[in-house]
PDB file of C-alpha atoms in Angstrom:
ATOM      1  CA  MET A 103       0.736  15.375 -27.991  1.00 42.00           C
ATOM      2  CA  PRO A 104       2.434  12.834 -30.320  1.00 40.00           C
ATOM      3  CA  ARG A 105       2.609   9.337 -28.861  1.00 36.00           C
ATOM      4  CA  ALA A 106       6.432   9.288 -28.720  1.00 32.00           C
ATOM      5  CA  ALA A 107       6.577  12.625 -26.938  1.00 33.00           C
ATOM      6  CA  GLY A 108       3.884  11.529 -24.519  1.00 31.00           C
ATOM      7  CA  LEU A 109       5.804   8.334 -23.687  1.00 27.00           C
ATOM      8  CA  ALA A 110       8.997  10.296 -23.083  1.00 28.00           C
ATOM      9  CA  ALA A 111       7.178  12.718 -20.806  1.00 28.00           C
ATOM     10  CA  GLY A 112       5.680   9.807 -18.892  1.00 30.00           C
ATOM     11  CA  LEU A 113       9.083   8.211 -18.326  1.00 28.00           C
ATOM     12  CA  LEU A 114      10.555  11.487 -17.112  1.00 29.00           C
ATOM     13  CA  ALA A 115       7.712  11.814 -14.623  1.00 33.00           C
ATOM     14  CA  LEU A 116       8.356   8.395 -13.108  1.00 42.00           C
ATOM     15  CA  GLY A 117       9.916   8.509  -9.678  1.00 47.00           C
ATOM     16  CA  LEU A 118       9.071  12.134  -8.867  1.00 44.00           C
ATOM     17  CA  ALA A 119       6.032  13.552  -7.070  1.00 44.00           C
ATOM     18  CA  SER A 120       4.958  16.478  -4.932  1.00 42.00           C
ATOM     19  CA  CYS A 121       1.775  17.629  -3.220  1.00 43.00           C
ATOM     20  CA  ASP A 122       0.103  20.951  -2.382  1.00 42.00           C
ATOM     21  CA  LYS A 123       2.067  21.380   0.852  1.00 53.00           C
ATOM     22  CA  GLY A 124       5.353  21.027  -1.013  1.00 64.00           C
ATOM     23  CA  THR A 125       6.196  17.469   0.063  1.00 70.00           C
ATOM     24  CA  ARG A 126       8.463  15.946  -2.547  1.00 76.00           C
ATOM     25  CA  LEU A 127       9.320  12.285  -3.110  1.00 80.00           C
ATOM     26  CA  GLU A 128      11.958  11.055  -5.520  1.00 83.00           C
ATOM     27  CA  VAL A 129      12.375   7.325  -6.122  1.00 83.00           C
ATOM     28  CA  ALA A 130      15.549   5.767  -7.480  1.00 82.00           C
ATOM     29  CA  PRO A 131      16.156   4.109  -9.806  1.00 83.00           C
ATOM     30  CA  ARG A 132      13.633   5.720 -12.138  1.00 82.00           C
ATOM     31  CA  GLN A 133      13.215   2.441 -14.023  1.00 85.00           C
ATOM     32  CA  ALA A 134      14.536  -1.089 -13.579  1.00 85.00           C
ATOM     33  CA  SER A 135      14.743  -4.132 -15.854  1.00 87.00           C
ATOM     34  CA  LEU A 136      14.630  -7.517 -14.114  1.00 83.00           C
ATOM     35  CA  PRO A 137      14.524 -11.209 -14.970  1.00 82.00           C
ATOM     36  CA  PRO A 138      11.736 -13.307 -13.419  1.00 79.00           C
ATOM     37  CA  GLY A 139      12.472 -13.688  -9.711  1.00 75.00           C
ATOM     38  CA  GLY A 140      14.986 -10.824  -9.796  1.00 78.00           C
ATOM     39  CA  SER A 141      15.369  -8.290  -6.977  1.00 77.00           C
ATOM     40  CA  GLN A 142      15.805  -4.518  -6.999  1.00 82.00           C
ATOM     41  CA  GLN A 143      16.386  -2.192  -4.057  1.00 79.00           C
ATOM     42  CA  PHE A 144      14.408   1.034  -4.491  1.00 82.00           C
ATOM     43  CA  THR A 145      15.165   4.110  -2.393  1.00 82.00           C
ATOM     44  CA  VAL A 146      13.214   7.311  -1.877  1.00 80.00           C
ATOM     45  CA  LEU A 147      14.361  10.840  -1.050  1.00 82.00           C
ATOM     46  CA  VAL A 148      11.796  12.828   0.951  1.00 76.00           C
ATOM     47  CA  THR A 149      12.054  16.625   1.067  1.00 76.00           C
ATOM     48  CA  ARG A 150       9.840  19.384   2.475  1.00 65.00           C
ATOM     49  CA  SER A 151       8.140  17.004   4.869  1.00 61.00           C
ATOM     50  CA  ALA A 152       8.433  16.364   8.601  1.00 64.00           C
ATOM     51  CA  SER A 153       7.458  12.730   8.013  1.00 63.00           C
ATOM     52  CA  THR A 154       9.742  10.117   6.493  1.00 64.00           C
ATOM     53  CA  ASN A 155       7.346   7.208   7.067  1.00 75.00           C
ATOM     54  CA  VAL A 156       7.238   5.937   3.487  1.00 80.00           C
ATOM     55  CA  ARG A 157       4.823   3.207   2.479  1.00 82.00           C
ATOM     56  CA  TRP A 158       5.778   0.994  -0.478  1.00 83.00           C
ATOM     57  CA  ARG A 159       3.134  -0.674  -2.628  1.00 83.00           C
ATOM     58  CA  VAL A 160       3.080  -2.841  -5.732  1.00 84.00           C
ATOM     59  CA  ALA A 161       0.309  -4.166  -7.944  1.00 76.00           C
ATOM     60  CA  SER A 162      -1.313  -7.498  -7.180  1.00 70.00           C
ATOM     61  CA  GLY A 163       0.398 -10.219  -9.192  1.00 71.00           C
ATOM     62  CA  GLY A 164       3.379  -7.986  -9.885  1.00 80.00           C
ATOM     63  CA  GLY A 165       5.690  -9.423  -7.257  1.00 80.00           C
ATOM     64  CA  VAL A 166       6.191  -8.165  -3.710  1.00 79.00           C
ATOM     65  CA  ILE A 167       7.981  -5.282  -2.031  1.00 82.00           C
ATOM     66  CA  SER A 168       9.184  -5.064   1.560  1.00 75.00           C
ATOM     67  CA  PRO A 169       8.621  -2.113   3.908  1.00 72.00           C
ATOM     68  CA  PHE A 170      12.234  -1.171   3.147  1.00 72.00           C
ATOM     69  CA  GLY A 171      11.743  -0.880  -0.628  1.00 80.00           C
ATOM     70  CA  LEU A 172      13.293  -4.213  -1.631  1.00 77.00           C
ATOM     71  CA  TYR A 173      11.280  -5.435  -4.627  1.00 82.00           C
ATOM     72  CA  LYS A 174      11.177  -9.028  -5.884  1.00 79.00           C
ATOM     73  CA  ALA A 175       9.717  -9.815  -9.296  1.00 81.00           C
ATOM     74  CA  PRO A 176       7.377 -12.771  -9.843  1.00 77.00           C
ATOM     75  CA  HIS A 177       9.172 -16.078 -10.374  1.00 70.00           C
ATOM     76  CA  TYR A 178       7.052 -16.761 -13.468  1.00 72.00           C
ATOM     77  CA  THR A 179       5.724 -14.411 -16.160  1.00 77.00           C
ATOM     78  CA  PRO A 180       4.249 -15.837 -19.396  1.00 81.00           C
ATOM     79  CA  VAL A 181       4.769 -12.501 -21.186  1.00 84.00           C
ATOM     80  CA  PRO A 182       6.879  -9.406 -20.410  1.00 86.00           C
ATOM     81  CA  VAL A 183       5.220  -7.182 -17.820  1.00 84.00           C
ATOM     82  CA  THR A 184       5.724  -3.632 -16.569  1.00 87.00           C
ATOM     83  CA  VAL A 185       4.990  -3.265 -12.862  1.00 86.00           C
ATOM     84  CA  THR A 186       4.344   0.071 -11.168  1.00 86.00           C
ATOM     85  CA  VAL A 187       6.052   0.467  -7.794  1.00 85.00           C
ATOM     86  CA  ARG A 188       4.670   3.243  -5.580  1.00 84.00           C
ATOM     87  CA  ALA A 189       6.156   5.139  -2.648  1.00 83.00           C
ATOM     88  CA  GLN A 190       3.679   7.131  -0.584  1.00 82.00           C
ATOM     89  CA  ILE A 191       3.649   9.203   2.614  1.00 78.00           C
ATOM     90  CA  ASP A 192       0.008  10.284   2.449  1.00 74.00           C
ATOM     91  CA  GLU A 193      -2.796  10.404  -0.111  1.00 71.00           C
ATOM     92  CA  ARG A 194      -1.394  13.544  -1.733  1.00 71.00           C
ATOM     93  CA  SER A 195       2.266  12.568  -1.963  1.00 72.00           C
ATOM     94  CA  ASP A 196       2.860   9.684  -4.301  1.00 74.00           C
ATOM     95  CA  ALA A 197       5.901   8.718  -6.405  1.00 78.00           C
ATOM     96  CA  ARG A 198       5.952   5.910  -8.930  1.00 80.00           C
ATOM     97  CA  THR A 199       8.633   4.002 -10.762  1.00 80.00           C
ATOM     98  CA  ALA A 200       8.564   1.135 -13.238  1.00 79.00           C
ATOM     99  CA  ALA A 201       9.999  -2.362 -13.087  1.00 80.00           C
ATOM    100  CA  ASP A 202      10.126  -4.158 -16.434  1.00 81.00           C
ATOM    101  CA  VAL A 203      10.057  -7.932 -15.872  1.00 80.00           C
ATOM    102  CA  ARG A 204      11.093 -10.179 -18.738  1.00 79.00           C
ATOM    103  CA  ALA A 205       9.032 -13.244 -19.655  1.00 70.00           C
ATOM    104  CA  GLY A 206      10.065 -16.693 -18.540  1.00 68.00           C
ATOM    105  CA  VAL A 207      10.715 -18.859 -15.506  1.00 59.00           C
ATOM    106  CA  THR A 208      13.510 -18.198 -13.055  1.00 54.00           C
ATOM    107  CA  ALA A 209      15.840 -20.577 -11.338  1.00 46.00           C
ATOM    108  CA  SER A 210      15.149 -20.564  -7.618  1.00 43.00           C
ATOM    109  CA  PRO A 211      16.992 -18.296  -5.152  1.00 41.00           C
ATOM    110  CA  HIS A 212      19.149 -21.391  -4.664  1.00 39.00           C
ATOM    111  CA  ASP A 213      20.473 -23.410  -7.578  1.00 34.00           C
ATOM    112  CA  ASP A 214      19.104 -26.719  -6.316  1.00 32.00           C
ATOM    113  CA  ALA A 215      15.458 -26.307  -7.320  1.00 31.00           C
ATOM    114  CA  LEU A 216      13.127 -24.588  -9.752  1.00 29.00           C
ATOM    115  CA  VAL A 217      10.734 -22.355  -7.827  1.00 32.00           C
ATOM    116  CA  THR A 218       7.849 -20.682  -9.617  1.00 33.00           C
ATOM    117  CA  ARG A 219       5.773 -19.844  -6.587  1.00 37.00           C
ATOM    118  CA  GLU A 220       3.023 -17.912  -8.352  1.00 41.00           C
ATOM    119  CA  ALA A 221       2.255 -20.932 -10.560  1.00 35.00           C
ATOM    120  CA  GLY A 222       2.816 -23.444  -7.748  1.00 46.00           C
ATOM    121  CA  GLU A 223       5.254 -25.361  -9.930  1.00 49.00           C
ATOM    122  CA  PHE A 224       8.435 -26.516  -8.216  1.00 55.00           C
ATOM    123  CA  PRO A 225       9.774 -29.878  -7.111  1.00 59.00           C
ATOM    124  CA  GLY A 226       7.699 -31.016  -4.144  1.00 63.00           C
ATOM    125  CA  ALA A 227       4.900 -28.478  -4.704  1.00 67.00           C
ATOM    126  CA  ALA A 228       2.280 -31.232  -4.663  1.00 71.00           C
ATOM    127  CA  THR A 229       3.319 -32.310  -1.161  1.00 80.00           C
ATOM    128  CA  CYS A 230       4.128 -28.821   0.161  1.00 87.00           C
ATOM    129  CA  ARG A 231       0.496 -27.803   0.654  1.00 83.00           C
ATOM    130  CA  ASP A 232      -2.380 -29.790   2.088  1.00 79.00           C
ATOM    131  CA  THR A 233      -5.253 -30.897  -0.128  1.00 80.00           C
ATOM    132  CA  SER A 234      -7.432 -28.487   1.857  1.00 80.00           C
ATOM    133  CA  GLN A 235      -5.391 -25.605   0.378  1.00 83.00           C
ATOM    134  CA  ALA A 236      -6.361 -24.678  -3.172  1.00 81.00           C
ATOM    135  CA  ARG A 237      -2.847 -23.330  -3.777  1.00 81.00           C
ATOM    136  CA  LEU A 238       0.312 -22.340  -1.971  1.00 82.00           C
ATOM    137  CA  PRO A 239       0.077 -19.041  -0.071  1.00 81.00           C
ATOM    138  CA  GLU A 240       1.729 -16.014  -1.647  1.00 74.00           C
ATOM    139  CA  LEU A 241       4.301 -14.070   0.326  1.00 71.00           C
ATOM    140  CA  GLY A 242       2.315 -11.366   2.103  1.00 66.00           C
ATOM    141  CA  GLU A 243      -0.965 -13.286   2.002  1.00 70.00           C
ATOM    142  CA  ALA A 244      -2.809 -13.674   5.317  1.00 70.00           C
ATOM    143  CA  VAL A 245      -3.259 -17.284   6.442  1.00 79.00           C
ATOM    144  CA  THR A 246      -5.529 -18.305   9.328  1.00 83.00           C
ATOM    145  CA  VAL A 247      -4.248 -21.142  11.515  1.00 87.00           C
ATOM    146  CA  ASP A 248      -5.464 -22.979  14.595  1.00 89.00           C
ATOM    147  CA  SER A 249      -1.958 -23.766  15.839  1.00 90.00           C
ATOM    148  CA  LEU A 250       1.309 -21.997  15.049  1.00 90.00           C
ATOM    149  CA  PRO A 251       4.348 -23.681  13.528  1.00 93.00           C
ATOM    150  CA  ARG A 252       6.957 -24.652  16.118  1.00 92.00           C
ATOM    151  CA  PRO A 253      10.689 -25.053  15.395  1.00 93.00           C
ATOM    152  CA  LEU A 254      12.082 -28.513  16.166  1.00 95.00           C
ATOM    153  CA  VAL A 255      15.540 -28.193  14.598  1.00 94.00           C
ATOM    154  CA  ARG A 256      17.313 -24.823  14.622  1.00 93.00           C
ATOM    155  CA  VAL A 257      20.411 -24.155  12.529  1.00 93.00           C
ATOM    156  CA  SER A 258      22.634 -21.089  12.864  1.00 92.00           C
ATOM    157  CA  PRO A 259      24.446 -19.801   9.770  1.00 94.00           C
ATOM    158  CA  ILE A 260      28.149 -20.309   9.198  1.00 93.00           C
ATOM    159  CA  TYR A 261      29.801 -16.891   9.159  1.00 95.00           C
ATOM    160  CA  PRO A 262      31.277 -16.442   5.643  1.00 92.00           C
ATOM    161  CA  ASP A 263      35.058 -15.971   5.725  1.00 93.00           C
ATOM    162  CA  THR A 264      34.853 -13.199   3.120  1.00 92.00           C
ATOM    163  CA  ALA A 265      32.376 -11.206   5.204  1.00 93.00           C
ATOM    164  CA  ARG A 266      34.360 -11.699   8.416  1.00 93.00           C
ATOM    165  CA  SER A 267      37.660 -10.680   6.801  1.00 93.00           C
ATOM    166  CA  ARG A 268      36.034  -7.496   5.483  1.00 93.00           C
ATOM    167  CA  GLY A 269      34.489  -6.641   8.839  1.00 94.00           C
ATOM    168  CA  VAL A 270      30.921  -7.097   7.596  1.00 93.00           C
ATOM    169  CA  GLN A 271      28.262  -7.746  10.225  1.00 94.00           C
ATOM    170  CA  GLY A 272      24.541  -7.071  10.578  1.00 93.00           C
ATOM    171  CA  THR A 273      21.103  -8.669  10.577  1.00 92.00           C
ATOM    172  CA  VAL A 274      19.554 -10.560   7.664  1.00 91.00           C
ATOM    173  CA  ARG A 275      15.777 -10.945   7.730  1.00 87.00           C
ATOM    174  CA  LEU A 276      14.073 -13.328   5.349  1.00 88.00           C
ATOM    175  CA  ALA A 277      10.848 -15.183   4.704  1.00 87.00           C
ATOM    176  CA  GLY A 278      10.640 -18.946   4.262  1.00 89.00           C
ATOM    177  CA  LEU A 279       7.836 -20.987   2.717  1.00 89.00           C
ATOM    178  CA  LEU A 280       7.158 -23.664   5.330  1.00 92.00           C
ATOM    179  CA  CYS A 281       5.545 -26.744   3.802  1.00 92.00           C
ATOM    180  CA  ARG A 282       3.104 -28.997   5.615  1.00 92.00           C
ATOM    181  CA  THR A 283       6.014 -31.452   5.854  1.00 93.00           C
ATOM    182  CA  GLY A 284       7.787 -29.067   8.240  1.00 94.00           C
ATOM    183  CA  ARG A 285      10.528 -28.187   5.727  1.00 93.00           C
ATOM    184  CA  ILE A 286      11.398 -24.846   4.104  1.00 93.00           C
ATOM    185  CA  ALA A 287      10.863 -24.942   0.318  1.00 88.00           C
ATOM    186  CA  ASP A 288      11.582 -21.335  -0.682  1.00 85.00           C
ATOM    187  CA  THR A 289      13.226 -18.245   0.801  1.00 86.00           C
ATOM    188  CA  TRP A 290      13.139 -14.514   0.123  1.00 83.00           C
ATOM    189  CA  VAL A 291      15.451 -11.962   1.750  1.00 84.00           C
ATOM    190  CA  PHE A 292      13.653  -8.715   2.559  1.00 78.00           C
ATOM    191  CA  GLU A 293      16.333  -7.054   4.720  1.00 81.00           C
ATOM    192  CA  SER A 294      19.683  -7.726   3.114  1.00 83.00           C
ATOM    193  CA  VAL A 295      23.372  -7.727   4.016  1.00 88.00           C
ATOM    194  CA  PRO A 296      24.753  -8.895   0.644  1.00 85.00           C
ATOM    195  CA  LEU A 297      27.784 -10.861   1.887  1.00 91.00           C
ATOM    196  CA  LEU A 298      25.666 -12.606   4.528  1.00 93.00           C
ATOM    197  CA  ASP A 299      22.413 -13.330   2.665  1.00 90.00           C
ATOM    198  CA  ARG A 300      23.343 -16.714   1.211  1.00 90.00           C
ATOM    199  CA  ALA A 301      24.583 -18.033   4.559  1.00 93.00           C
ATOM    200  CA  ALA A 302      21.300 -16.964   6.166  1.00 94.00           C
ATOM    201  CA  GLU A 303      19.217 -18.614   3.434  1.00 92.00           C
ATOM    202  CA  ASN A 304      21.227 -21.831   3.648  1.00 93.00           C
ATOM    203  CA  ALA A 305      20.630 -21.979   7.403  1.00 94.00           C
ATOM    204  CA  ALA A 306      16.898 -21.235   7.124  1.00 94.00           C
ATOM    205  CA  ARG A 307      16.441 -24.097   4.663  1.00 93.00           C
ATOM    206  CA  GLN A 308      17.821 -26.535   7.249  1.00 94.00           C
ATOM    207  CA  TRP A 309      15.310 -25.670   9.978  1.00 95.00           C
ATOM    208  CA  VAL A 310      12.616 -28.265  10.700  1.00 95.00           C
ATOM    209  CA  PHE A 311       9.225 -27.328  12.167  1.00 95.00           C
ATOM    210  CA  ALA A 312       6.119 -28.872  13.556  1.00 95.00           C
ATOM    211  CA  PRO A 313       3.914 -27.358  10.818  1.00 93.00           C
ATOM    212  CA  ALA A 314       1.041 -24.941  11.191  1.00 92.00           C
ATOM    213  CA  ARG A 315      -2.374 -26.568  11.442  1.00 92.00           C
ATOM    214  CA  ALA A 316      -5.850 -25.467  10.405  1.00 90.00           C
ATOM    215  CA  ARG A 317      -9.051 -27.476  10.848  1.00 89.00           C
ATOM    216  CA  GLY A 318      -6.946 -30.430  11.939  1.00 91.00           C
ATOM    217  CA  ASP A 319      -4.713 -30.451   8.846  1.00 91.00           C
ATOM    218  CA  SER A 320      -1.054 -29.474   8.449  1.00 93.00           C
ATOM    219  CA  ILE A 321      -0.813 -26.558   6.006  1.00 92.00           C
ATOM    220  CA  ALA A 322       1.809 -24.469   4.200  1.00 91.00           C
ATOM    221  CA  VAL A 323       2.533 -20.979   5.567  1.00 89.00           C
ATOM    222  CA  TRP A 324       5.301 -18.376   5.475  1.00 88.00           C
ATOM    223  CA  VAL A 325       7.579 -17.973   8.495  1.00 90.00           C
ATOM    224  CA  PHE A 326      10.041 -15.165   9.125  1.00 90.00           C
ATOM    225  CA  PHE A 327      13.663 -15.554  10.148  1.00 92.00           C
ATOM    226  CA  SER A 328      16.125 -13.119  11.683  1.00 91.00           C
ATOM    227  CA  PHE A 329      19.854 -13.935  11.678  1.00 93.00           C
ATOM    228  CA  ARG A 330      22.190 -11.541  13.485  1.00 93.00           C
ATOM    229  CA  PHE A 331      25.848 -11.801  12.477  1.00 95.00           C
ATOM    230  CA  SER A 332      28.324 -10.212  14.912  1.00 94.00           C
ATOM    231  CA  LEU A 333      32.096 -10.043  14.646  1.00 94.00           C
ATOM    232  CA  HIS A 334      32.262 -10.166  18.445  1.00 92.00           C
ATOM    233  CA  GLY A 335      30.004 -13.102  19.279  1.00 89.00           C
ATOM    234  CA  PRO A 336      28.002 -16.050  17.961  1.00 90.00           C
ATOM    235  CA  VAL A 337      25.425 -15.730  15.197  1.00 90.00           C
ATOM    236  CA  THR A 338      21.951 -15.542  16.738  1.00 89.00           C
ATOM    237  CA  ALA A 339      18.861 -16.915  15.017  1.00 88.00           C
ATOM    238  CA  ALA A 340      15.111 -16.538  15.534  1.00 86.00           C
ATOM    239  CA  ALA A 341      11.931 -17.439  13.638  1.00 85.00           C
ATOM    240  CA  ARG A 342       8.304 -16.338  13.955  1.00 82.00           C
ATOM    241  CA  PHE A 343       4.962 -16.719  12.198  1.00 79.00           C
ATOM    242  CA  ASP A 344       2.853 -13.680  11.310  1.00 65.00           C
ATOM    243  CA  PRO A 345      -0.659 -14.283   9.928  1.00 52.00           C
ATOM    244  CA  SER A 346      -0.409 -11.047   7.905  1.00 44.00           C
ATOM    245  CA  PRO A 347       3.312 -10.736   7.140  1.00 44.00           C
ATOM    246  CA  LEU A 348       5.239  -7.656   6.043  1.00 44.00           C
ATOM    247  CA  GLY A 349       2.182  -5.422   5.880  1.00 39.00           C
ATOM    248  CA  MET A 350       2.073  -5.809   2.103  1.00 37.00           C
ATOM    249  CA  GLU A 351      -1.117  -4.432   0.603  1.00 35.00           C
ATOM    250  CA  PRO A 352      -1.085  -4.991  -3.165  1.00 33.00           C
ATOM    251  CA  GLU A 353      -3.147  -2.679  -5.303  1.00 37.00           C
ATOM    252  CA  PRO A 354      -5.161  -4.019  -8.250  1.00 36.00           C
ATOM    253  CA  GLY A 355      -4.856  -2.710 -11.751  1.00 34.00           C
ATOM    254  CA  GLU A 356      -1.270  -1.472 -11.768  1.00 34.00           C
ATOM    255  CA  ALA A 357       0.450  -4.345 -13.563  1.00 33.00           C
ATOM    256  CA  SER A 358       0.254  -3.929 -17.327  1.00 32.00           C
ATOM    257  CA  HIS A 359       1.260  -6.562 -19.868  1.00 32.00           C
ATOM    258  CA  ARG A 360       2.994  -5.367 -22.986  1.00 34.00           C
TER     259      ARG A 360
END
């Protein structure tokens, strides 16, 4: 098969899969183009199957994806990279789609800092982790601690007027990189309500914690926030630490540089 025809056939095959029993998965969009640090919500249509328990996976070093299919590209890529995102119900039903990530460094999720988490290069990175940590933990990476982080200052979001006037409510769940100083340095929304996300992130960044500790030292970890916005009551807020957050299991060998 000529190379051009083979490439076209490969692109058409992205996002669609079936197995011997007839289970069929279709992922949308078929292909996405993102800047460093960009986000893309992937969805999957499951047919001919009694199960709808879809598992999302992404290659190691190719960003992260939540259990709900919300993908976030790496904050830093020295060269353009194509990442394979997989949706799977069982070993025989597997659908794949591509995320093309442009080279460069992103501005942080907020405009007040430059966050390139994979490279550990952002203002305050040197003081965010303890010297006992070789690098900052990645989102989804298991971290062993002797004592859990404990919130000292809790801040509830301010309900955005635009969201309230449009009748928008719901729960925003996000991850926050908690430095050894007890402050949140980075955030990532993995369950989104678009008109409420920024308010939730702003609130999370104002929380102060007694940091996690390991072997007697304060260390950097990820904590997880839940902010529930209701039109009929106050905004409720909660935070927790999970040593193996989000159930992300990256697979090696599926990120290809081009």
